[in-house]
Amino acid sequence: MQKPVPRVAAIHDLSGFGRGSLTTVIQVLATMGIQPCPLPTAVLSTHTGGFEHYRFVDLTDKIPDFIDHWEELEIDFDAIYSGFLGSKNQIEIVIDFIKRFKNKKQYVIIDPVLGDNGNLYDIFDTEMVDNMKKLVKKADIITPNLTEAQFLLNKKQKSIENDEDAKMWLKQLSSFGPSIVVITSVLGYNKKEKTSVLAYHRQDNRFWKVDCDYIPANFPGTGDLFTSILVGSILTGDSLPMAIDRSVQFISMAVRATYGYDLPEREGVLLERVLANLNIPITGNSYEI
Ligand code: PXL
């Protein structure tokens, strides 16, 4: 019997305060009618973006035993979804997880979290980029931001300025393995006051672009929000451009709902205020390029 509720193995850290990683993944997937099965890679008091002295328990040594238990139970997943991973060992654990739980009707979604705004996060170096490339090869869908795409492709060029560039970057990332590539946070493509999301679906050989208004704010956790909504939308039957539209429209609404308050950006967007809007009808805003 087909499962009444799709099931996702969510391999991310759990950061108690600040919104992002598992707190975001669980809320988004559950609201979209999907069962999130968290496999926490680490537990932190807060995320690392803007908080000092955060407390951190690394669960790398414990995860294999948890995975063994899931295998004993013969749990099958409709998607395997990983995000922030703290070390080479954690990347290897995800690769092993995919090998053991992979089935034909399933999506493997990897958000290759490495950096933002042109830089790698402080805790990462170029060796981590090389390790992430190995994981990306195992994915069906990847969602790097512009910075991550640049590092994965080892590009000197810092942005994507036209359709020709966009198609080249997307195809090059897809040639690593994933049949769907989505690049987020592309600034200055065509119009200065917009940011764009670019996407490629290899089987259909189609390219997509979605623009959204640029808001001068930098809330951590919006990358997790974007990919979680994309996973939820695709698993509930949206096409790729509609899934991207849903993510982009929801995030702009969440940012707008937050921006008017004088709150520290490091606490993330007011997700709980807008969560119920995840399932409202959306307007198509994507263009084929
Ligand atoms: O949102 C990505 C992310 C996830 N987990 C932790 C982080 C970050 C980004 O900074 O610090 C712990």
Short mmCIF file of N, CA, C and O in Angstrom, two decimals, residues 2 7 59 62 66 97 109 135 140 143 148 189 201 224 247 287:
data_model
loop_
_atom_site.label_atom_id
_atom_site.label_comp_id
_atom_site.label_asym_id
_atom_site.label_seq_id
_atom_site.Cartn_x
_atom_site.Cartn_y
_atom_site.Cartn_z
N GLN A 2 0.47 2.24 -0.80
CA GLN A 2 1.21 3.49 -0.80
C GLN A 2 1.01 4.20 0.54
O GLN A 2 -0.08 4.16 1.11
N ARG A 7 7.30 10.17 3.65
CA ARG A 7 8.23 10.14 4.80
C ARG A 7 9.63 10.58 4.34
O ARG A 7 10.13 10.12 3.32
N LEU A 59 27.28 14.52 17.46
CA LEU A 59 26.70 13.16 17.56
C LEU A 59 27.27 12.19 16.51
O LEU A 59 26.74 11.10 16.34
N LYS A 62 27.57 8.60 17.33
CA LYS A 62 26.32 7.90 17.70
C LYS A 62 25.46 7.57 16.48
O LYS A 62 24.65 6.64 16.50
N PHE A 66 22.18 4.61 15.31
CA PHE A 66 20.79 5.01 15.02
C PHE A 66 20.38 4.49 13.64
O PHE A 66 19.28 3.98 13.44
N PHE A 97 24.48 6.30 4.33
CA PHE A 97 23.02 6.25 4.54
C PHE A 97 22.30 6.10 3.19
O PHE A 97 21.39 5.29 3.04
N ILE A 109 17.92 14.66 -1.72
CA ILE A 109 18.09 16.12 -1.82
C ILE A 109 19.24 16.54 -0.91
O ILE A 109 19.22 16.28 0.29
N LEU A 135 29.53 14.23 -2.02
CA LEU A 135 28.14 14.00 -1.60
C LEU A 135 27.16 14.45 -2.70
O LEU A 135 26.16 13.77 -2.97
N ASP A 140 19.86 13.61 -6.24
CA ASP A 140 18.97 13.86 -7.39
C ASP A 140 18.72 15.36 -7.52
O ASP A 140 18.50 15.87 -8.62
N THR A 143 20.64 22.23 -3.96
CA THR A 143 20.15 23.62 -3.85
C THR A 143 21.24 24.54 -3.30
O THR A 143 21.07 25.14 -2.24
N GLU A 148 27.94 28.89 -2.79
CA GLU A 148 28.22 27.45 -2.78
C GLU A 148 28.42 26.92 -4.20
O GLU A 148 29.32 26.09 -4.44
N TYR A 189 21.28 39.76 -11.42
CA TYR A 189 21.03 39.11 -12.71
C TYR A 189 19.93 39.91 -13.40
O TYR A 189 18.82 39.99 -12.89
N HIS A 201 16.27 21.34 -15.07
CA HIS A 201 15.71 19.98 -14.97
C HIS A 201 16.30 19.20 -16.14
O HIS A 201 15.94 19.45 -17.29
N ASP A 224 17.63 26.89 4.71
CA ASP A 224 16.93 25.67 5.18
C ASP A 224 15.45 25.75 4.85
O ASP A 224 14.82 24.76 4.48
N SER A 247 8.39 28.28 -2.68
CA SER A 247 9.46 28.61 -1.72
C SER A 247 9.74 30.10 -1.70
O SER A 247 9.82 30.71 -0.64
N TYR A 287 9.89 32.02 -14.99
CA TYR A 287 10.07 32.17 -16.44
C TYR A 287 10.96 31.08 -16.93
O TYR A 287 11.93 30.70 -16.26
#
